[in-house]
XYZ file of C-alpha atoms in Angstrom:
711
model
C 32.921 -21.155 -11.706
C 33.533 -24.589 -10.185
C 31.701 -27.825 -10.920
C 28.992 -29.559 -8.909
C 31.209 -32.320 -7.527
C 32.746 -29.711 -5.196
C 29.546 -29.607 -3.128
C 27.867 -32.369 -1.144
C 24.100 -32.366 -1.659
C 21.388 -34.573 -0.161
C 17.818 -35.161 -1.430
C 16.195 -32.722 0.988
C 12.475 -31.945 0.835
C 10.102 -30.417 -1.677
C 8.446 -28.169 0.885
C 8.779 -25.464 1.971
C 9.742 -23.831 -1.288
C 12.714 -21.487 -1.241
C 15.852 -21.708 0.871
C 15.268 -22.923 4.432
C 18.055 -22.962 7.025
C 17.566 -25.444 9.877
C 20.730 -24.976 11.923
C 22.623 -27.724 10.124
C 22.301 -26.849 6.471
C 19.944 -25.296 3.939
C 17.198 -26.967 1.949
C 16.663 -25.522 -1.532
C 13.386 -26.042 -3.379
C 12.016 -24.507 -6.596
C 8.991 -25.269 -8.771
C 9.247 -25.712 -12.553
C 7.036 -27.975 -14.613
C 9.047 -27.437 -17.803
C 12.579 -27.817 -16.401
C 14.716 -30.734 -17.562
C 17.463 -29.987 -15.044
C 17.921 -27.363 -12.321
C 21.266 -26.061 -11.151
C 21.691 -24.380 -7.775
C 24.411 -21.720 -8.028
C 26.254 -20.760 -4.825
C 28.315 -17.555 -4.771
C 31.300 -16.766 -2.561
C 31.992 -13.247 -1.302
C 34.365 -12.657 -4.244
C 31.697 -13.703 -6.751
C 33.027 -17.198 -7.423
C 30.149 -19.405 -8.545
C 29.757 -23.074 -7.661
C 27.041 -25.017 -9.461
C 25.314 -28.131 -8.166
C 22.414 -29.989 -9.739
C 19.357 -30.423 -7.541
C 19.057 -34.194 -7.221
C 15.335 -34.718 -6.660
C 12.055 -33.686 -8.263
C 8.604 -34.344 -6.794
C 5.449 -33.036 -8.451
C 7.599 -30.638 -10.518
C 9.362 -29.306 -7.414
C 13.154 -29.618 -7.649
C 14.975 -29.846 -4.335
C 18.117 -30.705 -2.428
C 19.723 -30.046 0.950
C 23.273 -28.690 1.142
C 24.944 -29.266 4.528
C 26.827 -26.413 6.185
C 25.270 -23.703 4.013
C 24.477 -20.932 6.501
C 22.606 -17.620 6.584
C 24.237 -14.991 4.389
C 24.941 -17.478 1.572
C 24.143 -15.916 -1.809
C 22.623 -18.117 -4.492
C 20.543 -18.341 -7.668
C 19.209 -20.898 -10.132
C 19.861 -21.925 -13.722
C 17.039 -23.773 -15.476
C 17.739 -26.203 -18.296
C 14.617 -26.560 -20.417
C 12.868 -25.505 -23.613
C 13.462 -22.134 -25.203
C 10.445 -21.728 -27.474
C 8.892 -18.252 -27.139
C 6.208 -18.958 -29.744
C 4.877 -21.658 -27.429
C 5.372 -19.690 -24.237
C 8.660 -21.139 -22.940
C 11.836 -19.115 -22.340
C 14.258 -21.323 -20.360
C 17.935 -20.516 -20.794
C 20.603 -21.855 -18.407
C 22.865 -18.928 -19.281
C 20.562 -16.662 -17.298
C 21.006 -16.677 -13.523
C 17.568 -16.469 -11.910
C 16.305 -15.038 -8.633
C 14.536 -17.588 -6.453
C 10.800 -16.698 -6.465
C 10.771 -17.633 -2.763
C 13.972 -15.786 -1.809
C 13.592 -14.289 1.691
C 16.285 -11.705 0.939
C 18.003 -10.409 -2.189
C 21.450 -8.836 -2.254
C 22.494 -6.287 -4.856
C 20.794 -4.564 -7.764
C 20.375 -5.268 -11.459
C 23.078 -4.031 -13.800
C 21.111 -3.446 -16.973
C 23.027 -4.871 -19.926
C 22.475 -7.269 -22.802
C 23.174 -10.340 -20.676
C 19.902 -9.989 -18.732
C 17.834 -10.397 -21.887
C 16.975 -13.619 -23.653
C 17.241 -12.009 -27.090
C 19.710 -9.734 -28.847
C 18.820 -6.046 -28.840
C 17.210 -5.111 -32.129
C 16.160 -8.689 -32.901
C 13.465 -9.942 -30.507
C 13.203 -13.255 -32.369
C 16.850 -14.134 -31.735
C 18.311 -15.972 -28.742
C 21.002 -14.441 -26.534
C 23.262 -16.782 -24.539
C 25.398 -14.244 -22.679
C 25.884 -15.276 -19.056
C 24.001 -12.882 -16.769
C 25.433 -13.806 -13.352
C 27.723 -10.784 -13.054
C 24.798 -8.416 -13.695
C 22.283 -10.095 -11.389
C 21.471 -9.560 -7.701
C 21.672 -12.756 -5.696
C 19.126 -14.521 -3.535
C 20.234 -14.875 0.097
C 19.764 -17.584 2.700
C 18.420 -15.837 5.800
C 18.561 -16.484 9.514
C 14.915 -17.166 10.427
C 15.474 -16.621 14.147
C 14.487 -13.309 15.755
C 13.669 -12.266 19.298
C 10.104 -11.016 19.001
C 9.866 -10.774 22.798
C 6.198 -10.231 23.690
C 5.223 -8.909 20.260
C 1.553 -9.088 19.384
C -0.620 -7.588 16.692
C -2.678 -4.611 17.911
C -5.645 -5.985 15.915
C -7.548 -2.718 15.872
C -11.150 -2.882 14.786
C -11.578 -1.322 11.358
C -13.933 1.294 12.781
C -11.246 2.469 15.196
C -8.452 2.493 12.622
C -6.771 5.558 11.156
C -4.375 4.656 8.340
C -1.309 6.647 7.331
C 0.030 5.827 3.860
C 3.783 6.337 3.759
C 6.934 5.652 1.781
C 9.804 4.285 3.876
C 12.343 6.692 2.440
C 10.061 9.640 1.787
C 8.796 9.629 5.362
C 12.190 9.496 7.059
C 14.874 10.842 4.721
C 14.962 14.427 6.001
C 13.714 14.065 9.575
C 16.183 15.998 11.759
C 15.698 13.799 14.846
C 16.525 10.547 13.066
C 20.254 9.679 12.972
C 21.625 10.150 9.482
C 22.519 6.479 8.970
C 18.931 5.493 9.798
C 17.205 7.939 7.454
C 15.378 6.355 4.553
C 15.255 2.947 6.249
C 13.031 0.557 8.150
C 14.918 1.565 11.281
C 13.935 5.166 10.564
C 10.239 4.256 10.377
C 10.548 2.521 13.741
C 12.383 5.471 15.302
C 10.680 7.184 18.286
C 10.463 10.486 16.372
C 8.244 8.946 13.688
C 6.231 6.915 16.167
C 5.591 9.982 18.333
C 4.371 11.944 15.311
C 2.010 9.176 14.205
C 0.628 8.755 17.708
C 0.011 12.491 18.020
C -2.198 12.365 14.926
C -4.207 9.438 16.241
C -2.758 7.136 13.576
C -2.766 3.479 14.603
C -1.924 1.801 11.277
C 0.847 2.671 8.855
C 0.470 1.477 5.268
C 3.895 1.194 3.682
C 4.288 1.583 -0.042
C 5.979 -1.454 -1.672
C 8.841 -2.910 0.330
C 9.074 -6.179 -1.594
C 12.381 -6.229 -3.477
C 11.868 -4.420 -6.756
C 13.832 -3.672 -9.884
C 14.878 -0.169 -10.850
C 13.755 0.319 -14.462
C 16.546 0.693 -17.002
C 14.541 3.304 -18.923
C 14.453 5.525 -15.836
C 18.125 4.978 -15.044
C 18.987 6.109 -18.571
C 17.156 9.385 -17.834
C 18.966 9.896 -14.551
C 15.815 8.966 -12.637
C 14.787 5.890 -10.648
C 11.779 3.817 -9.652
C 10.986 5.576 -6.380
C 7.574 4.099 -5.628
C 8.666 0.486 -6.105
C 5.682 -0.973 -7.968
C 8.004 -3.288 -9.891
C 8.328 -6.354 -7.679
C 10.694 -9.255 -8.298
C 10.853 -10.738 -4.777
C 7.522 -11.388 -3.071
C 9.135 -12.626 0.163
C 12.102 -10.260 0.387
C 12.115 -6.828 2.072
C 14.106 -4.565 -0.215
C 17.657 -3.987 0.980
C 17.645 -0.412 -0.330
C 15.625 0.528 2.757
C 17.980 -1.093 5.246
C 20.767 0.445 7.272
C 22.041 -3.111 7.871
C 24.174 -3.826 4.807
C 25.081 -7.452 5.546
C 23.388 -9.931 3.154
C 20.012 -10.712 4.685
C 20.345 -8.017 7.344
C 17.297 -6.204 5.973
C 15.072 -9.002 7.294
C 16.186 -8.456 10.878
C 15.813 -4.683 10.520
C 12.315 -4.995 9.079
C 11.255 -7.231 11.959
C 12.686 -4.768 14.472
C 10.642 -1.986 12.844
C 7.449 -4.018 13.124
C 8.189 -4.843 16.765
C 8.737 -1.156 17.594
C 5.523 -0.085 15.871
C 3.542 -2.825 17.599
C 4.904 -1.716 20.969
C 3.405 1.689 20.156
C 0.061 0.047 19.254
C 0.519 0.808 15.535
C -0.314 -1.816 12.925
C 1.808 -2.406 9.828
C 0.018 -2.807 6.493
C 1.974 -3.547 3.312
C 1.133 -2.279 -0.154
C 1.703 -5.429 -2.223
C 1.992 -5.897 -5.981
C 0.895 -9.413 -6.909
C -0.587 -8.400 -10.248
C 2.658 -8.256 -12.265
C 6.439 -8.530 -11.950
C 9.475 -6.552 -13.028
C 10.133 -8.813 -16.020
C 7.760 -6.796 -18.207
C 6.534 -7.846 -21.640
C 8.181 -10.020 -24.313
C 10.974 -7.461 -24.603
C 11.755 -7.540 -20.883
C 14.657 -9.231 -19.077
C 14.862 -12.869 -17.996
C 15.574 -12.577 -14.278
C 13.258 -15.017 -12.472
C 9.783 -16.356 -13.303
C 10.198 -16.043 -17.078
C 13.204 -18.343 -17.100
C 11.782 -20.795 -14.522
C 8.353 -21.538 -16.004
C 7.055 -18.695 -18.136
C 3.598 -20.038 -18.990
C 2.868 -21.095 -15.399
C 3.594 -17.707 -13.852
C 2.310 -15.328 -16.559
C -0.912 -14.805 -18.495
C 0.009 -15.285 -22.143
C -2.017 -14.309 -25.195
C -4.126 -17.353 -26.077
C -3.466 -17.420 -29.798
C 0.156 -16.243 -29.640
C 2.026 -17.283 -26.500
C 4.992 -15.133 -27.476
C 3.126 -12.175 -25.967
C 1.778 -11.344 -22.505
C -1.671 -10.272 -21.368
C -1.324 -6.864 -19.739
C -4.077 -5.700 -17.378
C -1.707 -3.497 -15.394
C -0.006 -1.237 -17.938
C 3.363 -2.719 -16.957
C 3.802 -5.402 -19.612
C 2.592 -8.585 -17.912
C 0.051 -10.027 -15.485
C 0.560 -12.904 -13.061
C -1.346 -16.033 -14.037
C -3.833 -16.453 -11.205
C -5.411 -19.322 -13.180
C -2.373 -21.472 -12.393
C -2.350 -23.237 -8.982
C 1.404 -22.727 -8.532
C 1.163 -18.984 -9.171
C -1.717 -18.844 -6.695
C 0.368 -20.838 -4.224
C 3.186 -18.328 -4.583
C 0.844 -15.459 -3.691
C -0.746 -17.260 -0.753
C 2.602 -18.504 0.583
C 3.937 -14.969 0.386
C 0.957 -13.529 2.256
C 1.193 -16.160 4.986
C 4.926 -15.588 5.327
C 4.535 -11.863 5.885
C 1.871 -12.480 8.532
C 3.440 -15.395 10.399
C 7.162 -14.654 10.067
C 7.278 -10.873 9.605
C 4.239 -10.137 11.841
C 2.533 -7.650 9.496
C -1.120 -6.869 10.122
C -2.622 -6.530 6.675
C -2.210 -5.830 2.996
C -3.304 -3.297 0.426
C -3.466 -5.037 -2.957
C -2.294 -2.905 -5.868
C -4.595 -3.137 -8.932
C -6.514 -5.895 -7.168
C -9.007 -6.328 -10.003
C -6.238 -8.118 -11.920
C -6.213 -10.873 -9.290
C -9.867 -11.528 -10.069
C -9.281 -12.130 -13.800
C -9.303 -15.898 -14.024
C -10.314 -15.608 -17.645
C -11.022 -12.257 -19.282
C -13.582 -10.530 -17.111
C -13.231 -9.589 -13.465
C -14.811 -12.248 -11.248
C -15.136 -11.434 -7.574
C -15.588 -15.173 -6.874
C -12.328 -16.167 -8.531
C -9.953 -18.763 -7.073
C -7.768 -16.147 -5.435
C -10.602 -14.762 -3.340
C -11.806 -18.264 -2.495
C -8.335 -19.153 -1.212
C -8.151 -15.998 0.890
C -11.612 -16.676 2.305
C -10.621 -20.185 3.389
C -7.137 -19.427 4.664
C -7.094 -19.390 8.480
C -4.171 -16.943 8.575
C -4.636 -14.516 5.692
C -8.390 -14.193 6.154
C -7.860 -12.776 9.655
C -5.750 -9.729 8.748
C -6.769 -6.483 7.111
C -7.401 -6.925 3.376
C -7.636 -3.709 1.361
C -8.221 -3.697 -2.388
C -7.286 -1.058 -4.888
C -10.454 -2.027 -6.761
C -9.421 -1.321 -10.329
C -6.916 -2.131 -13.035
C -6.401 -0.846 -16.593
C -8.156 -3.751 -18.336
C -11.747 -3.786 -19.671
C -14.285 -3.588 -16.851
C -11.483 -3.000 -14.400
C -13.182 -0.329 -12.257
C -14.734 -2.429 -9.481
C -15.369 -0.044 -6.577
C -18.035 -1.658 -4.394
C -17.783 -5.095 -5.986
C -15.236 -6.951 -3.873
C -16.170 -9.861 -1.573
C -17.620 -9.160 1.886
C -14.470 -9.615 3.977
C -12.575 -7.062 1.879
C -12.316 -3.312 2.280
C -11.628 -1.010 -0.656
C -9.924 2.227 -1.503
C -13.065 4.225 -2.221
C -12.224 6.171 -5.362
C -15.756 7.571 -5.464
C -15.253 9.075 -2.014
C -12.083 10.811 -3.222
C -13.763 12.193 -6.344
C -16.948 13.341 -4.625
C -15.260 15.118 -1.725
C -12.873 16.889 -4.093
C -15.771 18.007 -6.302
C -17.868 19.207 -3.392
C -15.182 21.411 -1.909
C -14.102 22.885 -5.240
C -17.705 23.969 -5.800
C -18.900 21.611 -8.513
C -22.705 21.654 -8.994
C -24.995 18.708 -8.200
C -22.687 17.047 -5.711
C -24.623 17.518 -2.469
C -26.545 14.229 -2.484
C -23.513 12.118 -3.348
C -21.435 14.022 -0.795
C -23.980 12.972 1.829
C -23.604 9.329 0.757
C -19.821 9.429 0.971
C -19.851 11.221 4.348
C -22.037 8.492 5.851
C -20.049 5.454 4.693
C -21.179 4.871 1.068
C -24.048 2.516 1.820
C -24.971 2.631 -1.866
C -21.681 0.861 -2.655
C -21.302 -1.612 0.192
C -24.549 -2.391 1.997
C -25.898 -4.687 -0.743
C -23.005 -7.130 -0.204
C -23.571 -7.323 3.538
C -20.678 -5.041 4.308
C -20.554 -2.139 6.728
C -19.222 1.432 6.596
C -15.714 0.175 7.349
C -15.613 -1.433 3.888
C -14.873 2.088 2.661
C -11.251 3.157 2.997
C -11.827 6.886 2.659
C -9.081 8.962 1.127
C -8.757 12.306 -0.612
C -5.124 12.013 -1.664
C -2.708 9.106 -1.987
C 0.799 8.560 -3.302
C -0.561 8.628 -6.860
C -1.694 12.175 -7.615
C -1.492 15.616 -6.054
C -0.615 16.107 -2.415
C -3.303 17.810 -0.340
C -1.541 21.164 -0.596
C -1.075 20.817 -4.335
C -4.719 19.821 -4.733
C -5.695 23.319 -3.612
C -2.768 25.067 -5.357
C -2.789 23.777 -8.940
C -5.388 23.388 -11.663
C -2.981 21.502 -13.916
C -0.276 18.899 -13.374
C 3.340 20.012 -13.702
C 5.306 16.842 -14.384
C 8.056 18.219 -16.604
C 10.753 16.826 -14.281
C 9.669 13.305 -15.201
C 11.058 13.656 -18.732
C 7.833 12.774 -20.555
C 6.852 16.269 -21.772
C 4.175 16.456 -19.058
C 2.223 13.645 -20.752
C 2.369 11.269 -17.778
C 0.083 11.339 -14.772
C -3.653 11.965 -14.446
C -4.919 15.087 -16.232
C -8.365 15.215 -14.585
C -7.475 15.828 -10.944
C -10.608 17.552 -9.660
C -8.310 20.174 -8.186
C -8.727 23.925 -7.764
C -5.892 26.392 -7.312
C -8.035 28.921 -5.362
C -7.222 31.702 -7.814
C -3.541 31.364 -8.693
C -1.482 28.563 -10.213
C 1.237 27.442 -7.847
C 3.036 29.529 -5.214
C 1.722 33.052 -4.699
C 2.171 36.020 -2.379
C -1.544 36.796 -2.425
C -2.635 36.507 1.239
C -6.291 35.889 0.332
C -5.394 32.960 -1.916
C -3.056 31.472 0.671
C -5.651 31.816 3.427
C -8.257 30.104 1.253
C -5.850 27.281 0.434
C -5.137 26.741 4.107
C -8.865 26.637 4.859
C -9.523 24.195 2.021
C -6.880 21.854 3.395
C -8.573 22.021 6.788
C -11.958 21.354 5.153
C -10.668 18.280 3.366
C -8.887 16.859 6.418
C -11.896 17.486 8.660
C -14.259 15.862 6.168
C -11.950 12.848 5.905
C -11.601 12.315 9.650
C -15.282 12.893 10.477
C -16.691 10.631 7.750
C -17.990 7.160 8.502
C -15.590 4.493 7.269
C -11.828 4.168 7.659
C -9.789 7.340 6.994
C -6.434 7.187 5.244
C -4.063 10.156 5.416
C -1.328 10.443 2.802
C 2.056 11.035 4.397
C 2.954 14.671 4.765
C -0.505 16.057 3.976
C -0.821 17.099 7.608
C 2.437 19.060 7.204
C 1.433 20.893 4.023
C 3.786 18.844 1.825
C 4.121 19.966 -1.797
C 5.458 18.269 -4.908
C 5.343 21.565 -6.826
C 2.392 20.390 -8.882
C 3.911 17.051 -9.916
C 1.164 14.442 -9.572
C 3.253 11.424 -10.595
C 6.513 11.355 -8.616
C 7.030 7.628 -9.184
C 10.481 8.383 -10.596
C 11.530 11.219 -8.275
C 13.694 9.872 -5.459
C 14.707 13.315 -4.213
C 13.535 16.371 -2.268
C 10.551 16.718 -4.587
C 8.967 13.554 -3.206
C 10.418 13.367 0.301
C 8.639 15.017 3.229
C 10.210 18.381 3.996
C 10.168 18.257 7.787
C 12.050 21.553 8.115
C 9.197 23.511 6.526
C 6.268 21.707 8.099
C 3.031 23.688 8.561
C 2.746 23.554 12.345
C -0.751 25.038 12.385
C -1.993 22.354 10.007
C -0.349 19.641 12.090
C -2.101 20.916 15.218
C -5.414 21.129 13.369
C -5.066 17.520 12.193
C -4.304 16.435 15.742
C -7.387 18.293 16.956
C -9.717 16.598 14.461
C -8.079 13.245 15.080
C -8.690 13.602 18.799
C -12.335 14.509 18.145
C -12.816 11.347 16.087
C -11.008 9.213 18.628
C -13.070 10.538 21.544
C -16.478 10.090 19.918
C -17.744 6.748 18.571
C -20.528 8.580 16.766
C -17.946 9.349 14.034
C -16.851 5.705 13.695
C -20.042 3.698 13.719
C -19.916 0.038 12.801
C -23.276 0.066 11.022
C -24.930 2.295 8.477
C -27.419 4.992 9.420
C -31.041 4.178 8.652
C -32.587 7.613 9.242
C -35.542 6.149 11.121
C -36.620 7.107 14.644
C -34.834 5.154 17.342
C -37.683 5.306 19.826
C -36.305 2.620 22.052
C -32.981 4.367 22.348
C -33.714 8.086 22.307
C -36.411 10.050 24.020
C -38.741 11.648 21.531
C -37.976 9.150 18.803
C -35.171 11.094 17.145
C -33.604 9.508 14.078
C -29.984 8.402 14.146
C -29.282 11.016 11.466
C -31.121 14.028 10.075
C -30.248 16.321 7.166
C -31.130 19.971 7.612
C -31.218 23.044 5.436
C -29.321 26.105 6.678
C -32.622 27.461 8.047
C -32.854 24.444 10.363
C -35.703 22.653 8.584
C -35.304 19.155 7.193
C -34.044 18.711 3.649
C -36.638 17.810 1.018
C -36.296 16.210 -2.401
C -36.133 19.597 -4.084
C -33.234 20.610 -1.861
C -31.237 17.518 -2.782
C -32.038 17.907 -6.470
C -31.051 21.553 -6.738
C -27.824 21.618 -8.690
C -26.662 24.809 -6.976
C -26.983 23.555 -3.382
C -23.664 23.528 -1.563
C -24.695 23.984 2.069
C -26.187 21.464 4.455
C -26.249 20.582 8.146
C -26.302 17.038 9.475
C -27.485 15.993 12.922
C -25.826 12.810 14.205
C -27.588 11.252 17.168
C -25.249 9.985 19.870
C -28.100 7.930 21.334
C -28.751 6.257 18.010
C -25.564 4.181 17.748
C -26.552 0.520 17.183
C -23.150 -0.797 18.293
C -22.083 -2.531 21.488
C -18.687 -2.668 23.134
C -16.633 -5.794 23.850
C -18.648 -6.424 27.040
C -21.958 -6.170 25.216
C -22.864 -2.746 26.566
C -24.676 -0.398 24.208
C -22.460 2.458 23.034
C -23.765 5.993 23.505
C -22.182 9.337 22.794
C -22.845 13.041 22.538
C -24.881 14.256 19.583
C -23.344 16.539 16.979
C -24.402 19.052 14.371
C -22.076 19.460 11.392
C -22.617 22.530 9.216
C -21.021 22.279 5.769
C -20.756 25.370 3.607
C -18.984 24.899 0.264
C -20.572 28.095 -1.061
C -18.331 31.020 -2.009
C -20.139 33.302 0.444
C -20.979 33.035 4.162
C -24.246 31.280 4.989
C -26.445 31.814 8.043
C -27.199 28.491 9.756
C -30.054 28.267 12.239
C -29.227 25.764 14.935
C -31.542 22.780 14.964
C -34.764 22.932 16.902
C -34.599 22.127 20.601
C -35.769 18.549 20.008
C -32.270 17.836 18.664
C -30.553 19.648 21.498
C -31.197 22.681 23.621
C -27.677 24.065 23.671
C -24.744 23.613 21.323
C -21.022 23.992 21.909
C -18.692 24.719 18.946
C -15.849 22.176 18.904
C -14.371 22.667 15.427
C -14.366 25.495 12.901
C -12.267 25.225 9.769
C -12.474 28.974 9.138
C -10.021 29.381 12.025
C -6.425 28.282 11.635
C -6.135 27.713 15.375
C -8.890 25.927 17.268
C -9.888 27.314 20.665
C -11.647 25.565 23.530
C -14.151 26.956 25.973
C -16.453 28.723 23.479
C -19.706 29.705 25.173
C -22.607 27.322 24.358
C -25.304 28.613 22.006
C -29.042 28.083 22.461
C -31.067 26.124 19.918
C -32.850 28.273 17.386
C -30.135 30.891 17.224
C -28.530 31.794 13.919
C -24.806 31.536 13.291
C -22.832 32.733 10.275
C -20.629 30.000 8.757
C -17.871 31.453 6.631
C -17.550 30.689 2.949
C -16.014 27.269 2.294
C -15.848 26.081 5.875
C -17.194 23.545 8.354
C -18.619 24.278 11.785
C -19.020 21.331 14.152
C -21.121 21.704 17.301
C -21.671 19.290 20.173
C -24.980 19.058 21.990
C -24.440 20.089 25.583
C -25.998 17.459 27.862
C -28.846 18.739 30.012
C -27.741 19.315 33.594
């Protein structure tokens, strides 16, 4: 380590925060209200550290400009200030700290005593071991990139199909991706992945966390790792673990190239972001960034004992969204990813935590007010995971109007309906038509509902129909981790089986679930690999499994299921009646349709309209729904009213075949089958069927018919 007089430093500017290269030098800026002195630590390639004191402080922002510091320079901070855990302060200049605004981070944490502010076994002690050798380093990046003619696709929500994916899991085993690009941003932007997504009708990919995250020491000790990445420590930095470019800061250029390639293919990029907590954990966690910079500003502390952290996330801490500087960090991060990295939206992990200004969830909290007013962030897709683990944390349907939500009630209802649970028919109808009961009262539309049946957290689609119980033994927690109530059904055998009847039923159930998802009103989200029949062997919590268990197995993809998914996706894409922008009202649309037909009608299998007794019967599992293509209240970009064909969807979740009588001729005189989940392979050119005829619909299947226009 060399002393500060070895480096020339000028006053610089307080904003922007972080390290900003301008072609001549780099401005460094960091916020800390409690700091008494801040040292900037510059690291050479051999690890030699040079310390220089930041010379200026304005409004608690410490700053200085160092001439001739260029992109690729590794750095960190040391904060001189109070160490008083009982009063919420944990400054210690012996701990090298990651810049909260670092645009790139190089290296990984080496978990040893030096990272912790106390001595193991004595949490009330103070540890002064120097942590620099065990810490990753912040990196000055080159902000310049040739975006060419890049533009956001800006798909309307109603036209969006989301594909949730993990950068590594999606690409690690794909045979057409060069080996050095597998598991990376470059792999996601490879033509092989783009072609697959396009074939499904996907036009938005939602990437699981790519912000730089820490790999938990407890998992490393077990020979496992944090695969999912919900352990953020760098809210501006794309994680270098997913980059084939190994030069310091090279991951930024690779990420931008991925976004550019996806945009060229008309695919949006949505990031799963974790602003509710950080990787520093609770009072026994390491001191690696925020804790050592200004602990009480960045974290929610227990009011009557500031030694401890409020934990609404189950991870040890919660970001302090009551503090304006913590809020600024979140908003600056969001703006950066939109303006500099060109992403198109965000999915907010455990978003209810961001609404906890005090104790309860408040949908009008400062965070949501800032988003509402921000001219940049308010214009991209905003998706909430509308719950956390704190009291009152389940907030499905309660987020502000401009937000969409992962609809957990959709997931639960559709799973229950297809596994044959009683008394689900009426709620199934609500979820199929956009969940007006959840969203209409706040002025939102069907697109507020992000519909999903499976996601990264839980069973895959194939496992959902193959296992009654979770099988998480590989996680090393005696199968005690993960959700135990999965609303799954193994179709008669637990796990793999040679029984052809069970396997055929499982295949049909997967088709039922995918067809329901893609033909529901709202925004569908497919979990990566579900269309290929991906299995995790019954493990519903692969957060720590960075291996073949969690990666997509492209070599054993279910080609029939892929083709079926493409078929349903094409049906949705071709017909706006399945992606309406407004809720159904069920009333006659006399001005739009001859005969005053309603925009939607619910029918019993015998073709007559459903009555109250039919909805209330706990045993009912079969229903038909007429969707009127002339009853769409939407207009296109030129103001022209949108019309479409009409459809009849026959749902049979019963364990036996049901005879469906096609709707009376007022709904349509002739009907053409366009989708039947009882068949593994869909065929075109089926002869139209006259209204009033009776058709058998196989047990646990969907038949979709299109009204043939009168000649």
